[in-house]
């Protein structure tokens, strides 16, 4: 019995020693003889594999994303052209005002008449400069409506999905992996609560009628709303038929689940300014936390309507 036990022990020790020696030799060979070249080869293969993957990823970029990049580029180009146009107008206006001033001083008037004419010229200069300033501000700072936006996401406002229409499902707006579409990337409804108004940065819903329920940043008595859309000049398609046309606004009582209060119905005119403010036709009897926007029609697009930005103005409950 003892002899058999010793045999088992010796066999175990021998096998363990053999395995240990083999493992050490393998490690030694790996670190000496075959260490440098294979590792360099693996590094080169990994680097080129990574480059190939990135190149394939760029090739697989969805057409919708490429179109969006083109739209952004076109918007920047349009803005640059408009700036150049304004600079030319300013130069023309300066030359015109200089000619007017020189023409006045080159004529011989009595002293009193000269003083009156100089004053008239100064008034004209002031008026022209004022008009120029207002024109530039209107072009590049058209957002100066001077009203607090209580539907602003960064201030705490949000969209209540349960009271909002479904987003427009565009099969082209998908991310693909090896030819298999697995993720839609359409814009969410709360896009209309953010100031980032660029072509394509809008929330779309199917057809010409839809609604969205907004929880405001705080309780207010609503007094006005503002609708904003891009202009035809910066639209890549050259038209804005997906813009909203007729819409109505409701206040919602009792934590956004109660009775709806009709506040008014309006028309967004695509031929006018891109930012349009509407005073509410009816006044709420108490402060509201939620507002419902109901789109009744668009400007002719048969498939969807696109909303860029919607704002709600009013009197905070602290002041009521």
Short mmCIF file of C-alpha atoms in Angstrom, two decimals, residues 2-150:
data_model
loop_
_atom_site.label_atom_id
_atom_site.label_comp_id
_atom_site.label_asym_id
_atom_site.label_seq_id
_atom_site.Cartn_x
_atom_site.Cartn_y
_atom_site.Cartn_z
CA UNK A 2 2.85 2.38 0.96
CA UNK A 3 4.72 1.58 -2.23
CA UNK A 4 1.70 2.39 -4.34
CA UNK A 5 1.24 5.75 -2.59
CA UNK A 6 4.85 6.70 -3.21
CA UNK A 7 4.46 5.81 -6.87
CA UNK A 8 1.46 8.12 -7.16
CA UNK A 9 3.31 10.93 -5.40
CA UNK A 10 6.42 10.53 -7.57
CA UNK A 11 4.32 10.43 -10.73
CA UNK A 12 2.53 13.60 -9.74
CA UNK A 13 5.79 15.39 -8.95
CA UNK A 14 7.31 14.24 -12.27
CA UNK A 15 4.33 15.37 -14.33
CA UNK A 16 4.21 18.72 -12.54
CA UNK A 17 7.94 19.25 -13.08
CA UNK A 18 7.62 18.36 -16.76
CA UNK A 19 4.74 20.78 -17.27
CA UNK A 20 6.57 23.54 -15.41
CA UNK A 21 9.73 23.10 -17.49
CA UNK A 22 7.69 23.09 -20.70
CA UNK A 23 5.89 26.26 -19.69
CA UNK A 24 9.17 28.02 -18.83
CA UNK A 25 10.73 26.97 -22.15
CA UNK A 26 7.70 28.20 -24.03
CA UNK A 27 7.85 31.55 -22.28
CA UNK A 28 11.58 31.82 -22.90
CA UNK A 29 11.21 31.06 -26.60
CA UNK A 30 8.36 33.55 -26.87
CA UNK A 31 10.36 36.33 -25.24
CA UNK A 32 13.64 35.70 -27.07
CA UNK A 33 13.59 34.00 -30.42
CA UNK A 34 10.15 34.92 -31.73
CA UNK A 35 9.36 38.04 -29.79
CA UNK A 36 10.36 40.96 -31.96
CA UNK A 37 9.23 40.20 -35.51
CA UNK A 38 5.81 38.68 -34.70
CA UNK A 39 4.99 41.54 -32.37
CA UNK A 40 5.93 44.09 -35.02
CA UNK A 41 3.89 42.16 -37.57
CA UNK A 42 0.88 42.06 -35.25
CA UNK A 43 1.21 45.83 -34.66
CA UNK A 44 1.29 46.57 -38.40
CA UNK A 45 -1.68 44.27 -39.04
CA UNK A 46 -3.66 45.90 -36.22
CA UNK A 47 -2.88 49.42 -37.49
CA UNK A 48 -3.92 48.71 -41.07
CA UNK A 49 -6.95 46.81 -39.84
CA UNK A 50 -8.01 49.87 -37.86
CA UNK A 51 -7.50 52.13 -40.90
CA UNK A 52 -9.50 49.76 -43.09
CA UNK A 53 -12.34 49.69 -40.55
CA UNK A 54 -12.46 53.51 -40.35
CA UNK A 55 -12.45 53.77 -44.15
CA UNK A 56 -15.31 51.25 -44.42
CA UNK A 57 -17.20 53.15 -41.72
CA UNK A 58 -16.95 56.35 -43.77
CA UNK A 59 -18.15 54.50 -46.85
CA UNK A 60 -21.12 53.19 -44.85
CA UNK A 61 -22.09 56.68 -43.64
CA UNK A 62 -25.84 57.01 -44.30
CA UNK A 63 -26.90 59.25 -47.14
CA UNK A 64 -29.07 61.27 -44.74
CA UNK A 65 -26.01 62.12 -42.65
CA UNK A 66 -24.06 63.11 -45.77
CA UNK A 67 -26.97 65.29 -46.86
CA UNK A 68 -27.01 66.94 -43.43
CA UNK A 69 -23.32 67.80 -43.76
CA UNK A 70 -24.01 69.27 -47.20
CA UNK A 71 -26.86 71.33 -45.75
CA UNK A 72 -24.64 72.70 -42.97
CA UNK A 73 -21.97 73.62 -45.54
CA UNK A 74 -24.53 75.33 -47.76
CA UNK A 75 -25.92 77.28 -44.80
CA UNK A 76 -22.45 78.59 -43.94
CA UNK A 77 -21.89 79.54 -47.58
CA UNK A 78 -25.21 81.40 -47.73
CA UNK A 79 -24.42 83.28 -44.52
CA UNK A 80 -21.02 84.26 -45.90
CA UNK A 81 -22.58 85.60 -49.10
CA UNK A 82 -25.12 87.57 -47.10
CA UNK A 83 -22.36 89.10 -45.00
CA UNK A 84 -20.52 90.15 -48.18
CA UNK A 85 -23.75 91.66 -49.51
CA UNK A 86 -24.22 93.66 -46.31
CA UNK A 87 -20.63 94.90 -46.44
CA UNK A 88 -21.22 96.13 -50.00
CA UNK A 89 -24.39 97.90 -48.90
CA UNK A 90 -22.58 99.58 -46.03
CA UNK A 91 -19.83 100.80 -48.40
CA UNK A 92 -22.42 102.16 -50.83
CA UNK A 93 -24.27 103.90 -48.03
CA UNK A 94 -21.07 105.46 -46.70
CA UNK A 95 -20.17 106.77 -50.16
CA UNK A 96 -23.69 108.15 -50.62
CA UNK A 97 -23.65 109.94 -47.28
CA UNK A 98 -20.20 111.37 -48.00
CA UNK A 99 -21.40 112.72 -51.37
CA UNK A 100 -24.43 114.27 -49.71
CA UNK A 101 -22.29 115.93 -47.06
CA UNK A 102 -19.73 117.18 -49.61
CA UNK A 103 -22.52 118.50 -51.86
CA UNK A 104 -23.97 120.52 -49.03
CA UNK A 105 -20.63 122.12 -48.11
CA UNK A 106 -19.77 122.92 -51.77
CA UNK A 107 -22.80 125.18 -52.19
CA UNK A 108 -22.80 128.81 -51.04
CA UNK A 109 -25.58 129.40 -48.56
CA UNK A 110 -26.13 132.21 -46.12
CA UNK A 111 -24.85 131.51 -42.64
CA UNK A 112 -28.28 130.81 -41.19
CA UNK A 113 -29.21 128.61 -44.15
CA UNK A 114 -25.92 126.71 -43.84
CA UNK A 115 -26.68 125.95 -40.20
CA UNK A 116 -30.17 124.73 -41.07
CA UNK A 117 -28.83 122.61 -43.94
CA UNK A 118 -26.09 121.13 -41.77
CA UNK A 119 -28.67 120.20 -39.17
CA UNK A 120 -30.84 118.61 -41.86
CA UNK A 121 -27.84 116.69 -43.17
CA UNK A 122 -27.01 115.50 -39.67
CA UNK A 123 -30.58 114.33 -39.20
CA UNK A 124 -30.44 112.44 -42.50
CA UNK A 125 -27.14 110.86 -41.52
CA UNK A 126 -28.52 109.80 -38.15
CA UNK A 127 -31.64 108.37 -39.74
CA UNK A 128 -29.72 106.45 -42.41
CA UNK A 129 -27.25 105.06 -39.88
CA UNK A 130 -30.12 104.10 -37.58
CA UNK A 131 -31.89 102.33 -40.45
CA UNK A 132 -28.68 100.53 -41.35
CA UNK A 133 -28.13 99.37 -37.79
CA UNK A 134 -31.71 98.12 -37.52
CA UNK A 135 -31.38 96.34 -40.85
CA UNK A 136 -28.20 94.54 -39.80
CA UNK A 137 -29.70 93.61 -36.46
CA UNK A 138 -32.80 92.29 -38.16
CA UNK A 139 -30.70 90.16 -40.50
CA UNK A 140 -28.24 88.69 -38.05
CA UNK A 141 -29.94 89.12 -34.71
CA UNK A 142 -33.54 88.49 -35.68
CA UNK A 143 -33.94 86.52 -32.49
CA UNK A 144 -34.13 89.73 -30.44
CA UNK A 145 -37.82 89.46 -29.57
CA UNK A 146 -37.02 90.49 -25.99
CA UNK A 147 -39.39 87.96 -24.40
CA UNK A 148 -38.48 85.20 -21.94
CA UNK A 149 -39.00 81.70 -23.31
CA UNK A 150 -40.57 79.39 -20.71
#
